[in-house]
PDB file of C-alpha atoms in Angstrom:
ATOM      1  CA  UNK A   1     -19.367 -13.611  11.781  1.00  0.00           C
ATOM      2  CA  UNK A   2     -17.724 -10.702  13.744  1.00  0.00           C
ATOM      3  CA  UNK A   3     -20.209  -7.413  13.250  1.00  0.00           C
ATOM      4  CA  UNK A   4     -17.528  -4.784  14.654  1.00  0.00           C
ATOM      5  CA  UNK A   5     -17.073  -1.896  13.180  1.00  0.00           C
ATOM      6  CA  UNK A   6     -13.212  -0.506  13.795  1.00  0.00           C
ATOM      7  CA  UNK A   7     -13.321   3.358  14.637  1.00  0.00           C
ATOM      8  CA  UNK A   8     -11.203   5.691  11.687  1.00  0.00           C
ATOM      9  CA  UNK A   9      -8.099   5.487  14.297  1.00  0.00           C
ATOM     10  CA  UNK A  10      -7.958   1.780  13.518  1.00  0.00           C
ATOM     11  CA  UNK A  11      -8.367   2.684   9.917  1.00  0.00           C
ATOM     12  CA  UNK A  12      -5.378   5.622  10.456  1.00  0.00           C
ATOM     13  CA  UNK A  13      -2.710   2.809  11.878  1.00  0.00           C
ATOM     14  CA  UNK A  14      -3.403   0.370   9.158  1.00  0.00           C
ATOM     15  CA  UNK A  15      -3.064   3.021   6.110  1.00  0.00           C
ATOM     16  CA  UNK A  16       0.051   4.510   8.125  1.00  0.00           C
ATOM     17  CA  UNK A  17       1.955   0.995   8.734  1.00  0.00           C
ATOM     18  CA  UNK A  18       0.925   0.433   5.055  1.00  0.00           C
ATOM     19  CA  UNK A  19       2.406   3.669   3.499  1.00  0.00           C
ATOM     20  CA  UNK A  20       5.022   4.516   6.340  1.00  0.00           C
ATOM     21  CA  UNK A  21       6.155   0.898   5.644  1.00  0.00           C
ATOM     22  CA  UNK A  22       6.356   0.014   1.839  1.00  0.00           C
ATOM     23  CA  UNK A  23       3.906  -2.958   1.551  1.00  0.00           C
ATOM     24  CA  UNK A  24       5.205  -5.509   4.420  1.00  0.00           C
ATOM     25  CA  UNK A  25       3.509  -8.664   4.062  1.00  0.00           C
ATOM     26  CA  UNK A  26       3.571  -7.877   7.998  1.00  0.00           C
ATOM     27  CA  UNK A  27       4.282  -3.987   8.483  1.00  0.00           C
ATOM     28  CA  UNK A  28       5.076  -4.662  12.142  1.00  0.00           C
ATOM     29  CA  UNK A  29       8.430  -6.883  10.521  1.00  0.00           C
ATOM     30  CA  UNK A  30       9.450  -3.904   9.152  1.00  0.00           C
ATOM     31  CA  UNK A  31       8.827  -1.173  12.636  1.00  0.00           C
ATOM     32  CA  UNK A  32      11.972   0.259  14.270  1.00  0.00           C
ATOM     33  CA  UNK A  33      12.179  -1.337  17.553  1.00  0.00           C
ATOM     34  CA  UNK A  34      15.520   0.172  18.280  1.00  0.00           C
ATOM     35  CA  UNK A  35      15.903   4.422  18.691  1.00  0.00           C
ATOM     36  CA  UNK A  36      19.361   3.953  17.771  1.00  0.00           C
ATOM     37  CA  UNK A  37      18.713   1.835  14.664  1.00  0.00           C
ATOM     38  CA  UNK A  38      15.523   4.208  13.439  1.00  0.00           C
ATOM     39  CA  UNK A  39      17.926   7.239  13.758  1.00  0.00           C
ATOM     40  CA  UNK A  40      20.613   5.462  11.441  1.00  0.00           C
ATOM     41  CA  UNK A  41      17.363   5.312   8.951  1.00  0.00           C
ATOM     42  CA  UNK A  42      17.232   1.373   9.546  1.00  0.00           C
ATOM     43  CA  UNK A  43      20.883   0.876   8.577  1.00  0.00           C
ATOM     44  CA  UNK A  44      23.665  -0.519  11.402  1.00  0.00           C
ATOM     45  CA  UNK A  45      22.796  -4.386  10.857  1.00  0.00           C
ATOM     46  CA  UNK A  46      26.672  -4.928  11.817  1.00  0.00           C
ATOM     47  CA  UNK A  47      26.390  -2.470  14.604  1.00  0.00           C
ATOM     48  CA  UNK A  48      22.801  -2.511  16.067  1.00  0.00           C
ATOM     49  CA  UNK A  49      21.790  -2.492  19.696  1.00  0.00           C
ATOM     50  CA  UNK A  50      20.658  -5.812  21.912  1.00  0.00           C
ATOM     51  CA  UNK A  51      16.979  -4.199  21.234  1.00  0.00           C
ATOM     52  CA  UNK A  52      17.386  -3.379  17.416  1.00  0.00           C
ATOM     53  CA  UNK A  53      15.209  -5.659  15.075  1.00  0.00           C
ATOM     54  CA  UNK A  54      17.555  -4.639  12.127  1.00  0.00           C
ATOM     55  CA  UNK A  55      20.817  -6.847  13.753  1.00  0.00           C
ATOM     56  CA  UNK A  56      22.433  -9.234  12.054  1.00  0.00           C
ATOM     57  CA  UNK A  57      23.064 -12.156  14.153  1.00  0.00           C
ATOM     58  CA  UNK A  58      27.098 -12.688  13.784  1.00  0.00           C
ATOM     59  CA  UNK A  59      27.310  -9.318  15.536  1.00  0.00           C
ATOM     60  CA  UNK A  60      29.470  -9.660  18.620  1.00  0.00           C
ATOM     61  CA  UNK A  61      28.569  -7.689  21.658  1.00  0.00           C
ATOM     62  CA  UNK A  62      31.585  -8.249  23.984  1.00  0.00           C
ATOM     63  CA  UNK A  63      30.415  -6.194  27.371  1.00  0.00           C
ATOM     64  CA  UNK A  64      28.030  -7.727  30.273  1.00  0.00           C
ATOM     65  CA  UNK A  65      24.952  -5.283  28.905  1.00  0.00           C
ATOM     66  CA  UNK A  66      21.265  -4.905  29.579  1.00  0.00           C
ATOM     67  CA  UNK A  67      19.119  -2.552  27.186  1.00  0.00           C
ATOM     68  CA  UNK A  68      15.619  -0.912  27.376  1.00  0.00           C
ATOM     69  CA  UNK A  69      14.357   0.746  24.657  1.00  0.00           C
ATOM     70  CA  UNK A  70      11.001   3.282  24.169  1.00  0.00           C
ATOM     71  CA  UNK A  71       8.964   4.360  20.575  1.00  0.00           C
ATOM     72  CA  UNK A  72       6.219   6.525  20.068  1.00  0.00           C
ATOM     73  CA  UNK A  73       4.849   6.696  16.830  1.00  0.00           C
ATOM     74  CA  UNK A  74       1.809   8.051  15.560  1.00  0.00           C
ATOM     75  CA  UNK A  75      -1.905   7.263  16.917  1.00  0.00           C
ATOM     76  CA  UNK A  76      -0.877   6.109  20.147  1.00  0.00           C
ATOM     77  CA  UNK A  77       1.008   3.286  18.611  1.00  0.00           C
ATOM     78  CA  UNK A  78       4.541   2.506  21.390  1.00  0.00           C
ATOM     79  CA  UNK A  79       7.211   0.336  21.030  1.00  0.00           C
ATOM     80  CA  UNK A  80       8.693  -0.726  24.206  1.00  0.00           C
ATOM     81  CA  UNK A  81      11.812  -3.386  23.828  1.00  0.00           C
ATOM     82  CA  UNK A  82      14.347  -4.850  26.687  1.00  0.00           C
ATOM     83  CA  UNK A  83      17.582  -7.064  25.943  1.00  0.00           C
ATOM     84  CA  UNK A  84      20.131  -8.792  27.913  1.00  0.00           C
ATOM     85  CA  UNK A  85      23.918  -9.576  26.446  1.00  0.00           C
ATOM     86  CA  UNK A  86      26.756 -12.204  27.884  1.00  0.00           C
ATOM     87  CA  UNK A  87      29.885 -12.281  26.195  1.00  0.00           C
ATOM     88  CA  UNK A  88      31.891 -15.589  26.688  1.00  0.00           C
ATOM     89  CA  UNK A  89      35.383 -15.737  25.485  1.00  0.00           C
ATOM     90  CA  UNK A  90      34.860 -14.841  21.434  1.00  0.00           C
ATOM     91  CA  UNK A  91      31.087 -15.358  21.545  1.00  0.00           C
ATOM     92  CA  UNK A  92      28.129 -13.894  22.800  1.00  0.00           C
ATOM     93  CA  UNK A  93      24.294 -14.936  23.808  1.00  0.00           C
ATOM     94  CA  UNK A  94      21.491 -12.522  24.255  1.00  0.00           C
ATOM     95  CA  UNK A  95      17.940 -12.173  24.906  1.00  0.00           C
ATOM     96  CA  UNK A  96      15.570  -9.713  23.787  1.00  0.00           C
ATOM     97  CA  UNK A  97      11.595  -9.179  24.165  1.00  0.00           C
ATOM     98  CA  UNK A  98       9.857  -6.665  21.888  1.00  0.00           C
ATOM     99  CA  UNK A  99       6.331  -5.193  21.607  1.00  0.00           C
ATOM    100  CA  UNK A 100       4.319  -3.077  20.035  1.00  0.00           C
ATOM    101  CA  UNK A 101       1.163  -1.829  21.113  1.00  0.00           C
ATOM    102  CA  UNK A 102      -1.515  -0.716  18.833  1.00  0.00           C
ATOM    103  CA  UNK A 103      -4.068   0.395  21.894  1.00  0.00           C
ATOM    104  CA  UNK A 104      -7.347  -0.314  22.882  1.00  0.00           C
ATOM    105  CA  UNK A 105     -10.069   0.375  20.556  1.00  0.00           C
ATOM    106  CA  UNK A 106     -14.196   0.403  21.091  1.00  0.00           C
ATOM    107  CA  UNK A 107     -16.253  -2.188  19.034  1.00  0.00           C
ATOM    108  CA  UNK A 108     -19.328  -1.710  17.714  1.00  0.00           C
ATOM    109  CA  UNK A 109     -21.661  -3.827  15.795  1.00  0.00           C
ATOM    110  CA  UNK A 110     -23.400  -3.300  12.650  1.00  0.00           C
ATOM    111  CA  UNK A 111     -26.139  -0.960  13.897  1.00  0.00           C
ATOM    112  CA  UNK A 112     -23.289   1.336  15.782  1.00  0.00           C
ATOM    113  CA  UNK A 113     -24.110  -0.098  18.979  1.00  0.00           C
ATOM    114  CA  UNK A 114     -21.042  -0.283  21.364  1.00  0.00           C
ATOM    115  CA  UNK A 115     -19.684  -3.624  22.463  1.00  0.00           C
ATOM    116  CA  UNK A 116     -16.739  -4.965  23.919  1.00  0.00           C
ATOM    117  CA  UNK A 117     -13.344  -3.566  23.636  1.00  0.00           C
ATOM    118  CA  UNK A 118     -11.062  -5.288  22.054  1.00  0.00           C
ATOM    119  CA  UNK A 119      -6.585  -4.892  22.089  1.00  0.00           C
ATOM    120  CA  UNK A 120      -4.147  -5.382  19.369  1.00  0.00           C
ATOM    121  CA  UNK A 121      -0.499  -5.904  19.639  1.00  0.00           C
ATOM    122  CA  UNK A 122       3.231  -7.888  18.426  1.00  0.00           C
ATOM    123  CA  UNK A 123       5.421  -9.386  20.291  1.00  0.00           C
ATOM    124  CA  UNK A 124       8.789 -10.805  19.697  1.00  0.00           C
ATOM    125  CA  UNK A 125      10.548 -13.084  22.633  1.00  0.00           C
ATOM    126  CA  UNK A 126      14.389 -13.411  20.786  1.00  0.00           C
ATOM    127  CA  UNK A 127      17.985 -15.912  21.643  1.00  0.00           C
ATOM    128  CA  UNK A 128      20.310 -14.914  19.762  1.00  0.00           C
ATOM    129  CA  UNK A 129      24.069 -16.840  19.409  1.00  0.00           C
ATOM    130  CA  UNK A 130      27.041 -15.228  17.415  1.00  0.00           C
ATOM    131  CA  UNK A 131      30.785 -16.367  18.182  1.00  0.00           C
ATOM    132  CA  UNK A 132      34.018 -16.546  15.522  1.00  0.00           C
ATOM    133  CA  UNK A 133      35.296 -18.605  12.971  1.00  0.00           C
ATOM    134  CA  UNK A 134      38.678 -19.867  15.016  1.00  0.00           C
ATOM    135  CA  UNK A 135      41.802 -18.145  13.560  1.00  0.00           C
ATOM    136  CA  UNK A 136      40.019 -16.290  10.612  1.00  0.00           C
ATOM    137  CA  UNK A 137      38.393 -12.622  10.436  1.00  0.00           C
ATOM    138  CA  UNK A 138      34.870 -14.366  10.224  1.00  0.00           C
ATOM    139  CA  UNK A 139      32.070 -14.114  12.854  1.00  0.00           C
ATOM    140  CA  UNK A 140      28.719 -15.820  12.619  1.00  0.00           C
ATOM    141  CA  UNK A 141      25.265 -15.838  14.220  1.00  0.00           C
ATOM    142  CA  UNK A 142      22.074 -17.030  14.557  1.00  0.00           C
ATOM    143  CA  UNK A 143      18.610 -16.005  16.077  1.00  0.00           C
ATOM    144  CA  UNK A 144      15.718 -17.976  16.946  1.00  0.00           C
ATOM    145  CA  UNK A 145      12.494 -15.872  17.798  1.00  0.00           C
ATOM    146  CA  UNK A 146       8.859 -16.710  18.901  1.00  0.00           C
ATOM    147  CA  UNK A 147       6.298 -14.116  16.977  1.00  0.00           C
ATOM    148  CA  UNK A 148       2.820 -13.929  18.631  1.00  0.00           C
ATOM    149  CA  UNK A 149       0.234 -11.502  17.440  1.00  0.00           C
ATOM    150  CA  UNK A 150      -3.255 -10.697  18.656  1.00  0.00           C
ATOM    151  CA  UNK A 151      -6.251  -8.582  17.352  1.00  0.00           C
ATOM    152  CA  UNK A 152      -9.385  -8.820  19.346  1.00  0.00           C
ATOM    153  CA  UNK A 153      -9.876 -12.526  18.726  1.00  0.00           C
ATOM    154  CA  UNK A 154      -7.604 -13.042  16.016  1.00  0.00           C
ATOM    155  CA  UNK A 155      -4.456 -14.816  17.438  1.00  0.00           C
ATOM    156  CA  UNK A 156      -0.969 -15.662  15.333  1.00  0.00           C
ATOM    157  CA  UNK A 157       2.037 -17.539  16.942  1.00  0.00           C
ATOM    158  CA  UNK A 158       4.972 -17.877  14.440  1.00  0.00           C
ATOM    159  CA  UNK A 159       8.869 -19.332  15.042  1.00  0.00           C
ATOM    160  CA  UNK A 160      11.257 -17.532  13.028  1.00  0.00           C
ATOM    161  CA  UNK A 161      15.107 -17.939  12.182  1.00  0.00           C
ATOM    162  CA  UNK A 162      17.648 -15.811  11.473  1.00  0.00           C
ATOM    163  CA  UNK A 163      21.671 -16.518  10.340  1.00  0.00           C
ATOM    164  CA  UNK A 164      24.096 -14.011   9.650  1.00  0.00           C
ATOM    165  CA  UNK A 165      27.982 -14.108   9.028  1.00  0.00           C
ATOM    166  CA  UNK A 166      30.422 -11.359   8.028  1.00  0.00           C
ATOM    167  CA  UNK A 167      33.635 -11.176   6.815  1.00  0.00           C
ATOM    168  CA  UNK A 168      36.760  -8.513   9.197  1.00  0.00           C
ATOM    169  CA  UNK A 169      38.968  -6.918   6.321  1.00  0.00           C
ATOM    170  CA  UNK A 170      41.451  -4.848   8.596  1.00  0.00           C
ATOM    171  CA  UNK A 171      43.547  -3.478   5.751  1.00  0.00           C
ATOM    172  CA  UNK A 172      40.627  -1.961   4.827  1.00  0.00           C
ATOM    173  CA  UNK A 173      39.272  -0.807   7.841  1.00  0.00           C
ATOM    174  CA  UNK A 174      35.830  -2.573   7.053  1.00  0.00           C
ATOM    175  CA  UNK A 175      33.262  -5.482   7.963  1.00  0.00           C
ATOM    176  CA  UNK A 176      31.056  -6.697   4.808  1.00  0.00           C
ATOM    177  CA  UNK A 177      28.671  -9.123   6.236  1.00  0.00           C
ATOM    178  CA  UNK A 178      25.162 -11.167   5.079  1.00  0.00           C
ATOM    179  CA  UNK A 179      21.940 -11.435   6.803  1.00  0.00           C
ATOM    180  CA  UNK A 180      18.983 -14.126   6.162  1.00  0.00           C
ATOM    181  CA  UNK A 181      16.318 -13.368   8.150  1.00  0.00           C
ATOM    182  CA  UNK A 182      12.550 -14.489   8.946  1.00  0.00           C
ATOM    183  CA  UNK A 183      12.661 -18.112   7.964  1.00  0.00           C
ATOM    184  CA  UNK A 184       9.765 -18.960   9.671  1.00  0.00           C
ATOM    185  CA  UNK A 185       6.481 -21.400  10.283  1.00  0.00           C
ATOM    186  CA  UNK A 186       3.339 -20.423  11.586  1.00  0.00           C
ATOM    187  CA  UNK A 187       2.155 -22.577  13.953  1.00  0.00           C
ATOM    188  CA  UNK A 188      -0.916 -20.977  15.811  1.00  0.00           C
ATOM    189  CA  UNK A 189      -3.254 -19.112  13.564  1.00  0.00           C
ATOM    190  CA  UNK A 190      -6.910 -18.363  14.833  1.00  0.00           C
ATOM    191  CA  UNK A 191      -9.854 -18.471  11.794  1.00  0.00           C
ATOM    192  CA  UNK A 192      -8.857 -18.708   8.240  1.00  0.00           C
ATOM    193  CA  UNK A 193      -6.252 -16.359   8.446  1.00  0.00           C
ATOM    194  CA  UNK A 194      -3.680 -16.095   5.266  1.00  0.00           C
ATOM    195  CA  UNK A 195      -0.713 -15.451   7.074  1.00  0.00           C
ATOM    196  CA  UNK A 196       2.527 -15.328   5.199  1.00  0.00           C
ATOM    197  CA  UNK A 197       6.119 -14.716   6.471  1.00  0.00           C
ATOM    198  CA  UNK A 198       8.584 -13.057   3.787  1.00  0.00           C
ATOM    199  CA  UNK A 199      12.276 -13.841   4.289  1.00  0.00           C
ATOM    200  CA  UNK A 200      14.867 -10.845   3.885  1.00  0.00           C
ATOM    201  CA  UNK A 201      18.253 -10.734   2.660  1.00  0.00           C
ATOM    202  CA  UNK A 202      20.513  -8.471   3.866  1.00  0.00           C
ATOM    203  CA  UNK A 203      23.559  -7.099   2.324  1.00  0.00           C
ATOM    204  CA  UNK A 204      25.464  -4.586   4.755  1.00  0.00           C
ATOM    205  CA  UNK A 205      29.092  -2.602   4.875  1.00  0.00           C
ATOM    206  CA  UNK A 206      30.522  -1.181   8.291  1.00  0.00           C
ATOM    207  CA  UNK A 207      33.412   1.154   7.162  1.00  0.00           C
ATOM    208  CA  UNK A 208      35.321   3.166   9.487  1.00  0.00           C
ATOM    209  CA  UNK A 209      36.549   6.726   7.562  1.00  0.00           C
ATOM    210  CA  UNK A 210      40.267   7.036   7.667  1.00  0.00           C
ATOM    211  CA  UNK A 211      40.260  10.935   7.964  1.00  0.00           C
ATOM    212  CA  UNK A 212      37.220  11.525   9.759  1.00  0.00           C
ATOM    213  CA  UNK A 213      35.851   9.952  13.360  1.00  0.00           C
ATOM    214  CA  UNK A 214      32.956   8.356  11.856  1.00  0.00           C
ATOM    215  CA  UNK A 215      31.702   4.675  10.912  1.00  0.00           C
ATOM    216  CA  UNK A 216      29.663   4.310   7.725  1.00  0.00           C
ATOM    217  CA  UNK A 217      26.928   2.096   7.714  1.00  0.00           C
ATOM    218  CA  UNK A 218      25.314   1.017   3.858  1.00  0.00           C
ATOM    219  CA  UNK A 219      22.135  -2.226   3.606  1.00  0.00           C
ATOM    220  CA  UNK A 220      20.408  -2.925   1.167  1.00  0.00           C
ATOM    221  CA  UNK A 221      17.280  -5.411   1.338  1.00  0.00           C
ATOM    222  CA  UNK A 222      16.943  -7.773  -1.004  1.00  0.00           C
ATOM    223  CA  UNK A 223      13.915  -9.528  -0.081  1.00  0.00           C
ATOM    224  CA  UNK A 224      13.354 -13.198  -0.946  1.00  0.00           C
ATOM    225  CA  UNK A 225      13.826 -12.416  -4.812  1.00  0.00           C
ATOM    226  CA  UNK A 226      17.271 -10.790  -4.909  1.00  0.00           C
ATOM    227  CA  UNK A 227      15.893  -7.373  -6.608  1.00  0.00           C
ATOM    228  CA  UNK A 228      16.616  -4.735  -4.465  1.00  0.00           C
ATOM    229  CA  UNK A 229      13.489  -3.232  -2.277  1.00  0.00           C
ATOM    230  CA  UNK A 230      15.418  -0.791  -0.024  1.00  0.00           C
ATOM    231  CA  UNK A 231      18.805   0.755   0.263  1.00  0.00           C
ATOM    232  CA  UNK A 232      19.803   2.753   3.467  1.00  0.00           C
ATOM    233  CA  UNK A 233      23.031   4.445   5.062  1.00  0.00           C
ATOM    234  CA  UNK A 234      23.924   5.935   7.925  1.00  0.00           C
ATOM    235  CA  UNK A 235      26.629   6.986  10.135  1.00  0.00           C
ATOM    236  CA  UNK A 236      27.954   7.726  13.991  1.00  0.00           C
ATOM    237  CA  UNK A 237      30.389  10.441  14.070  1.00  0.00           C
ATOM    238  CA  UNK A 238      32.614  11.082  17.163  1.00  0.00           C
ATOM    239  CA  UNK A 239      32.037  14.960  18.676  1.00  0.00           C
ATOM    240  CA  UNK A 240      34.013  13.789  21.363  1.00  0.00           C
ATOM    241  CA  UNK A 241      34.856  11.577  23.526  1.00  0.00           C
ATOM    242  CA  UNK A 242      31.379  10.912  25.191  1.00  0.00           C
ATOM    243  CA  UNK A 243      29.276  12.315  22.240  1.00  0.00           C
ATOM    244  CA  UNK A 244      28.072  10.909  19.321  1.00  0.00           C
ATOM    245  CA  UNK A 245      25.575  11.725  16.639  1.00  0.00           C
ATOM    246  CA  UNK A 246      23.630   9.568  14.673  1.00  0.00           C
ATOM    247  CA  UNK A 247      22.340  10.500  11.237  1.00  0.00           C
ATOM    248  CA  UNK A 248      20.931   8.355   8.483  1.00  0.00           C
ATOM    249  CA  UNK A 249      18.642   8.275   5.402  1.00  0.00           C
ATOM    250  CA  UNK A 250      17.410   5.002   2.972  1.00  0.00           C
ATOM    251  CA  UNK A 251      16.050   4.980  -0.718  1.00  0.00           C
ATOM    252  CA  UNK A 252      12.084   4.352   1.210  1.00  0.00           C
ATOM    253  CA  UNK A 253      12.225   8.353   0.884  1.00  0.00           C
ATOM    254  CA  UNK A 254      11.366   7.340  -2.832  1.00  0.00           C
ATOM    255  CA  UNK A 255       8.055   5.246  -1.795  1.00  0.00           C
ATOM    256  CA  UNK A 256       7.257   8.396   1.268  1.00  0.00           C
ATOM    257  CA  UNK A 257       7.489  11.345  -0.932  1.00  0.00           C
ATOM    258  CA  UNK A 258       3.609  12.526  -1.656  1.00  0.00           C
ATOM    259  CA  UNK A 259       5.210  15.400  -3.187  1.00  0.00           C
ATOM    260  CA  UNK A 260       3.704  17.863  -0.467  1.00  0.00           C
ATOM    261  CA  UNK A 261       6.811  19.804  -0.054  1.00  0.00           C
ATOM    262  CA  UNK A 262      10.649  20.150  -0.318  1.00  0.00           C
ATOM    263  CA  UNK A 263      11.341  19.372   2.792  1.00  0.00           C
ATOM    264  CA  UNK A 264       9.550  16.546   2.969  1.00  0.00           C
ATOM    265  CA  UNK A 265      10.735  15.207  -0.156  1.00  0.00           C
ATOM    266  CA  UNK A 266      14.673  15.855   1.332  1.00  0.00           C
ATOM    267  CA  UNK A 267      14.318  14.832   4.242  1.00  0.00           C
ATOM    268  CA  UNK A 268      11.727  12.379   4.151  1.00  0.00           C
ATOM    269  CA  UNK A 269      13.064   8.212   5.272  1.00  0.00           C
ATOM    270  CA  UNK A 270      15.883  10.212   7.362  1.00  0.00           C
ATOM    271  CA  UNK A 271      16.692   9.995  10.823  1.00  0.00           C
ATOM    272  CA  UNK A 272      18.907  11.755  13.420  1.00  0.00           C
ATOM    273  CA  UNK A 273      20.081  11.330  16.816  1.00  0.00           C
ATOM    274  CA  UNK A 274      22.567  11.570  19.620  1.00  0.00           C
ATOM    275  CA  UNK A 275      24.369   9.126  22.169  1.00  0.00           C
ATOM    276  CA  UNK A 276      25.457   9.803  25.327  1.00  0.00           C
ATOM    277  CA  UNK A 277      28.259   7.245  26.426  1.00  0.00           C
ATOM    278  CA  UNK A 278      29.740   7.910  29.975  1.00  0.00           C
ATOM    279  CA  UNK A 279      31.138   4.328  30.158  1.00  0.00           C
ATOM    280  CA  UNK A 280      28.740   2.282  32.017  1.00  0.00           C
ATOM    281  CA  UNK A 281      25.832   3.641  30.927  1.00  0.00           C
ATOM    282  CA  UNK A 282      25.091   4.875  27.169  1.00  0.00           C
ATOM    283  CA  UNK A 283      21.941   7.210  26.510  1.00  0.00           C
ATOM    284  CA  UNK A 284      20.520   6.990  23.544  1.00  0.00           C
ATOM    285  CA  UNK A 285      18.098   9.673  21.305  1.00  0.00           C
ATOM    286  CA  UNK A 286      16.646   9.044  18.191  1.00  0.00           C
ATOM    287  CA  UNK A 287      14.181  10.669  15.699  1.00  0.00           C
ATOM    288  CA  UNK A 288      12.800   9.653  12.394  1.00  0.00           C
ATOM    289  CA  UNK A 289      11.139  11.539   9.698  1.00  0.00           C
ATOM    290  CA  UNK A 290       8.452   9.885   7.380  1.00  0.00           C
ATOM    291  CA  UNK A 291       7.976  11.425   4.104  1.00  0.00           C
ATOM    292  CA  UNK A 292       4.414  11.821   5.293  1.00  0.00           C
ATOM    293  CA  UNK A 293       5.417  14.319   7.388  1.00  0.00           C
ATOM    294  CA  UNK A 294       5.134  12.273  10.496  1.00  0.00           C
ATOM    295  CA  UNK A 295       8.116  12.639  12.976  1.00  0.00           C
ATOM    296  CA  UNK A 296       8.383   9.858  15.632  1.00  0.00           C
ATOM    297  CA  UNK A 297      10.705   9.506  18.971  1.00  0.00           C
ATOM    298  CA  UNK A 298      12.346   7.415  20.988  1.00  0.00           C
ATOM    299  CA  UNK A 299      15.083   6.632  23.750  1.00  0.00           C
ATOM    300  CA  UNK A 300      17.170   3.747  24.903  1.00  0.00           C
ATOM    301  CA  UNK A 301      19.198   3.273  27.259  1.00  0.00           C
ATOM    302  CA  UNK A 302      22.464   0.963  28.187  1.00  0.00           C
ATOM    303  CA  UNK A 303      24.080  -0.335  31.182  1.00  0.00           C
ATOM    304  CA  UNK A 304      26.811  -2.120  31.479  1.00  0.00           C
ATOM    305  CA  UNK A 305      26.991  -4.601  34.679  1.00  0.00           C
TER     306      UNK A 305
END
């Protein structure tokens, strides 16, 4: 029988993952791992970075590339991500490793005396494959991950897959593609733990404007039941030739809005952003806005090698 009591900042990350992140079988599925994906609003699954874990695997990254990536969010809670890319004639392989840290927290039994400390945290250790269908507009992917999360004593080791294809249409100037992600087993759980893993679908549209410098990004989740859960869109518009902002907002503004304010209930599930491309190296700024009211950061940065 475990006799700790969790301090009301344990309490605070639990209710925020649970609001902030629209009833996730496992919230941390669902956390932005990627600045440049959390300013598009969680859209960009056919243009995400190595670090993002909203990607669908037939993306193509075609440059030598290593990525680092940095989250703050609320009650101490970071995100810290690294990723790795080589390109080999029409495909690509890369690795990524992601974690979150929830902190350190005090125990205490159930008389309020202090005991041990104890951690909590997710990590993700990701391959990921995509190349091209030979002599058609068709690229396809897939992902294999290794999920391990701890609290205190509680340990959970999962495999997951991921697939992905999507479909060029040049006349069209636009890339429709489909994502199936978190097909998984769990094959380390500690205690009686009911741990479930719910797969996504993925619907997503790259368009590129014909009048304006800007790519439009449009996803919609369709969880493991094909009714929608989550719609988002987002763009990166061209300011010039080494500026770029980022700007996106999803339909989770709907689930957010605790009807506080006007501001929150516009701009609530948004985010916003710049990047910084000199060539080799790409800096990356991103912000999102939770309809709570909470407004988190982040930065990433590229280099090409």
């Amino acid at each position: 029988m475990n006799n700790k009591i969790r301090r009301p900042r344990f309490y605070f990350i639990i209710i925020f993952f649970t609001i902030s992140l629209c009833k996730a079988v496992k919230p941390s599925f669902y956390a932005y791992t990627s600045p440049l994906t959390m300013a598009l609003a969680g859209s960009g699954y056919l243009f995400s970075s190595l670090i993002s874990s909203k990607r669908n695997p037939s993306v193509i990254i075609n440059t030598d590339k290593f990525s680092t990536g940095f989250i703050r969010y609320p009650a101490g809670i970071t995100s810290q991500s690294f990723g790795i890319n080589f390109p080999w004639r029409k495909s690509a392989t890369s690795f990524d490793l992601r974690y979150i840290n929830y902190g350190s927290f005090d125990g205490y039994d159930i008389d309020a005396h202090p005991t041990s400390t104890y951690h909590s945290s997710d990590t993700w250790l990701k391959i990921n494959y995509s190349s091209v269908f030979k002599d058609r507009p068709i690229q396809f992917g897939t992902a294999t991950s290794i999920y391990y999360s701890a609290l205190s004593n509680h340990k959970i080791a999962s495999v997951l897959f991921s697939v992905g294809i999507q479909t060029i249409i040049k006349p069209l100037k636009m890339n429709f593609g489909l994502t199936i992600e978190n097909l998984g087993k769990t094959i380390i759980q500690s205690e009686k733990i009911v741990d479930e893993i719910e797969p996504q679908i993925i619907i997503s549209i790259l368009k590129e404007l014909s009048y304006l410098p800007m790519n439009i990004f449009v996803d919609g989740d369709l969880g493991k039941n094909f009714h929608s859960r989550n719609i988002s869109i987002g763009g990166i518009a061209d300011i010039t030739n080494q500026m770029k902002l980022l700007w996106g907002t999803s339909t989770k503004k709907i689930d957010h809005n605790i009807q506080q304010s006007f501001f929150r209930t516009i701009f609530g599930a948004s985010g916003f952003g710049f990047i910084y491309d000199t060539g080799d190296i790409k800096l990356i700024y991103g912000s999102y806005i939770y309809g709570v009211g909470s407004l988190i950061h982040g930065a990433e940065l590229e280099i090409k090698f």
